JSON list of C-alpha atoms in Angstrom, two decimals:
[
{"chain": "A", "resi": 1, "resn": "MET", "atom": "CA", "xyz": [53.56, 96.83, 56.37]},
{"chain": "A", "resi": 2, "resn": "GLU", "atom": "CA", "xyz": [57.31, 96.32, 56.45]},
{"chain": "A", "resi": 3, "resn": "ARG", "atom": "CA", "xyz": [58.72, 93.45, 54.39]},
{"chain": "A", "resi": 4, "resn": "ALA", "atom": "CA", "xyz": [62.18, 91.95, 53.92]},
{"chain": "A", "resi": 5, "resn": "GLY", "atom": "CA", "xyz": [63.88, 89.25, 51.89]},
{"chain": "A", "resi": 6, "resn": "LEU", "atom": "CA", "xyz": [67.18, 88.08, 53.37]},
{"chain": "A", "resi": 7, "resn": "ASP", "atom": "CA", "xyz": [69.74, 85.87, 51.68]},
{"chain": "A", "resi": 8, "resn": "VAL", "atom": "CA", "xyz": [72.65, 86.56, 54.02]},
{"chain": "A", "resi": 9, "resn": "THR", "atom": "CA", "xyz": [72.39, 86.81, 57.79]},
{"chain": "A", "resi": 10, "resn": "ASP", "atom": "CA", "xyz": [74.71, 87.24, 60.74]},
{"chain": "A", "resi": 11, "resn": "PRO", "atom": "CA", "xyz": [75.09, 84.73, 62.21]},
{"chain": "A", "resi": 12, "resn": "GLU", "atom": "CA", "xyz": [74.59, 82.26, 59.41]},
{"chain": "A", "resi": 13, "resn": "PRO", "atom": "CA", "xyz": [72.68, 80.06, 59.69]},
{"chain": "A", "resi": 14, "resn": "LEU", "atom": "CA", "xyz": [70.28, 81.74, 62.06]},
{"chain": "A", "resi": 15, "resn": "PRO", "atom": "CA", "xyz": [69.62, 79.85, 65.30]},
{"chain": "A", "resi": 16, "resn": "ALA", "atom": "CA", "xyz": [66.27, 78.03, 65.28]},
{"chain": "A", "resi": 17, "resn": "ASP", "atom": "CA", "xyz": [64.90, 80.40, 67.95]},
{"chain": "A", "resi": 18, "resn": "HIS", "atom": "CA", "xyz": [65.91, 83.61, 66.14]},
{"chain": "A", "resi": 19, "resn": "PRO", "atom": "CA", "xyz": [63.11, 86.24, 66.06]},
{"chain": "A", "resi": 20, "resn": "LEU", "atom": "CA", "xyz": [63.33, 86.62, 62.26]},
{"chain": "A", "resi": 21, "resn": "LEU", "atom": "CA", "xyz": [62.37, 82.98, 61.81]},
{"chain": "A", "resi": 22, "resn": "ARG", "atom": "CA", "xyz": [59.21, 83.53, 63.86]},
{"chain": "A", "resi": 23, "resn": "ARG", "atom": "CA", "xyz": [57.98, 86.30, 61.53]},
{"chain": "A", "resi": 24, "resn": "SER", "atom": "CA", "xyz": [55.18, 85.68, 59.06]},
{"chain": "A", "resi": 25, "resn": "PRO", "atom": "CA", "xyz": [56.38, 84.61, 55.59]},
{"chain": "A", "resi": 26, "resn": "GLU", "atom": "CA", "xyz": [54.36, 87.52, 54.23]},
{"chain": "A", "resi": 27, "resn": "THR", "atom": "CA", "xyz": [56.71, 89.92, 56.03]},
{"chain": "A", "resi": 28, "resn": "VAL", "atom": "CA", "xyz": [60.09, 88.14, 56.11]},
{"chain": "A", "resi": 29, "resn": "VAL", "atom": "CA", "xyz": [61.58, 85.56, 53.78]},
{"chain": "A", "resi": 30, "resn": "VAL", "atom": "CA", "xyz": [64.95, 84.07, 54.77]},
{"chain": "A", "resi": 31, "resn": "THR", "atom": "CA", "xyz": [66.72, 81.96, 52.14]},
{"chain": "A", "resi": 32, "resn": "SER", "atom": "CA", "xyz": [69.73, 79.76, 52.70]},
{"chain": "A", "resi": 33, "resn": "HIS", "atom": "CA", "xyz": [72.21, 81.83, 50.71]},
{"chain": "A", "resi": 34, "resn": "VAL", "atom": "CA", "xyz": [70.67, 80.87, 47.36]},
{"chain": "A", "resi": 35, "resn": "GLY", "atom": "CA", "xyz": [69.35, 84.26, 46.24]},
{"chain": "A", "resi": 36, "resn": "SER", "atom": "CA", "xyz": [71.44, 84.19, 43.08]},
{"chain": "A", "resi": 37, "resn": "ALA", "atom": "CA", "xyz": [70.35, 80.70, 42.03]},
{"chain": "A", "resi": 38, "resn": "SER", "atom": "CA", "xyz": [68.66, 81.54, 38.74]},
{"chain": "A", "resi": 39, "resn": "ILE", "atom": "CA", "xyz": [69.55, 80.66, 35.17]},
{"chain": "A", "resi": 40, "resn": "GLN", "atom": "CA", "xyz": [69.97, 84.33, 34.28]},
{"chain": "A", "resi": 41, "resn": "THR", "atom": "CA", "xyz": [72.29, 85.01, 37.20]},
{"chain": "A", "resi": 42, "resn": "ARG", "atom": "CA", "xyz": [74.39, 81.91, 36.56]},
{"chain": "A", "resi": 43, "resn": "ASP", "atom": "CA", "xyz": [74.68, 82.83, 32.85]},
{"chain": "A", "resi": 44, "resn": "ARG", "atom": "CA", "xyz": [75.86, 86.32, 33.81]},
{"chain": "A", "resi": 45, "resn": "MET", "atom": "CA", "xyz": [78.36, 84.88, 36.29]},
{"chain": "A", "resi": 46, "resn": "ALA", "atom": "CA", "xyz": [79.77, 82.59, 33.57]},
{"chain": "A", "resi": 47, "resn": "GLU", "atom": "CA", "xyz": [80.05, 85.52, 31.14]},
{"chain": "A", "resi": 48, "resn": "THR", "atom": "CA", "xyz": [81.86, 87.61, 33.76]},
{"chain": "A", "resi": 49, "resn": "ALA", "atom": "CA", "xyz": [84.22, 84.74, 34.62]},
{"chain": "A", "resi": 50, "resn": "ALA", "atom": "CA", "xyz": [85.09, 84.21, 30.95]},
{"chain": "A", "resi": 51, "resn": "ALA", "atom": "CA", "xyz": [85.66, 87.94, 30.45]},
{"chain": "A", "resi": 52, "resn": "ASN", "atom": "CA", "xyz": [87.90, 88.01, 33.53]},
{"chain": "A", "resi": 53, "resn": "VAL", "atom": "CA", "xyz": [90.00, 85.09, 32.26]},
{"chain": "A", "resi": 54, "resn": "GLY", "atom": "CA", "xyz": [90.54, 86.97, 29.00]},
{"chain": "A", "resi": 55, "resn": "ALA", "atom": "CA", "xyz": [91.30, 90.23, 30.78]},
{"chain": "A", "resi": 56, "resn": "GLY", "atom": "CA", "xyz": [93.72, 88.53, 33.16]},
{"chain": "A", "resi": 57, "resn": "LEU", "atom": "CA", "xyz": [95.58, 86.84, 30.31]},
{"chain": "A", "resi": 58, "resn": "ASP", "atom": "CA", "xyz": [95.81, 90.19, 28.53]},
{"chain": "A", "resi": 59, "resn": "GLY", "atom": "CA", "xyz": [97.05, 91.97, 31.68]},
{"chain": "A", "resi": 60, "resn": "GLU", "atom": "CA", "xyz": [93.91, 94.12, 31.91]},
{"chain": "A", "resi": 61, "resn": "ASP", "atom": "CA", "xyz": [91.83, 95.01, 34.94]},
{"chain": "A", "resi": 62, "resn": "LEU", "atom": "CA", "xyz": [89.23, 92.45, 35.98]},
{"chain": "A", "resi": 63, "resn": "LEU", "atom": "CA", "xyz": [85.51, 93.19, 35.99]},
{"chain": "A", "resi": 64, "resn": "ASN", "atom": "CA", "xyz": [83.83, 93.64, 39.37]},
{"chain": "A", "resi": 65, "resn": "SER", "atom": "CA", "xyz": [87.07, 93.29, 41.29]},
{"chain": "A", "resi": 66, "resn": "VAL", "atom": "CA", "xyz": [87.20, 94.24, 44.95]},
{"chain": "A", "resi": 67, "resn": "LEU", "atom": "CA", "xyz": [90.49, 95.55, 46.25]},
{"chain": "A", "resi": 68, "resn": "ARG", "atom": "CA", "xyz": [91.29, 94.53, 49.78]},
{"chain": "A", "resi": 69, "resn": "ASP", "atom": "CA", "xyz": [94.17, 95.46, 52.01]},
{"chain": "A", "resi": 70, "resn": "ALA", "atom": "CA", "xyz": [96.43, 92.44, 51.87]},
{"chain": "A", "resi": 71, "resn": "GLY", "atom": "CA", "xyz": [98.05, 93.48, 55.12]},
{"chain": "A", "resi": 72, "resn": "PRO", "atom": "CA", "xyz": [101.77, 93.20, 55.83]},
{"chain": "A", "resi": 73, "resn": "GLU", "atom": "CA", "xyz": [103.77, 91.16, 53.36]}
]
């Protein structure tokens, strides 16, 4: 049996008649973008944010940074 847990969808939110929402909860669970809402995850996010503030003030690279093309300046 195939199973899936989805926290992010496209489009978001899913329309009420979307086929994924008609699936059995034993096969598909769709959350409303709250998959990271746990004490452990929030603690880790706070630790990373604090480390990034320190790194930024010291002119060092930030943790978990994503470089994106800023496009034309």
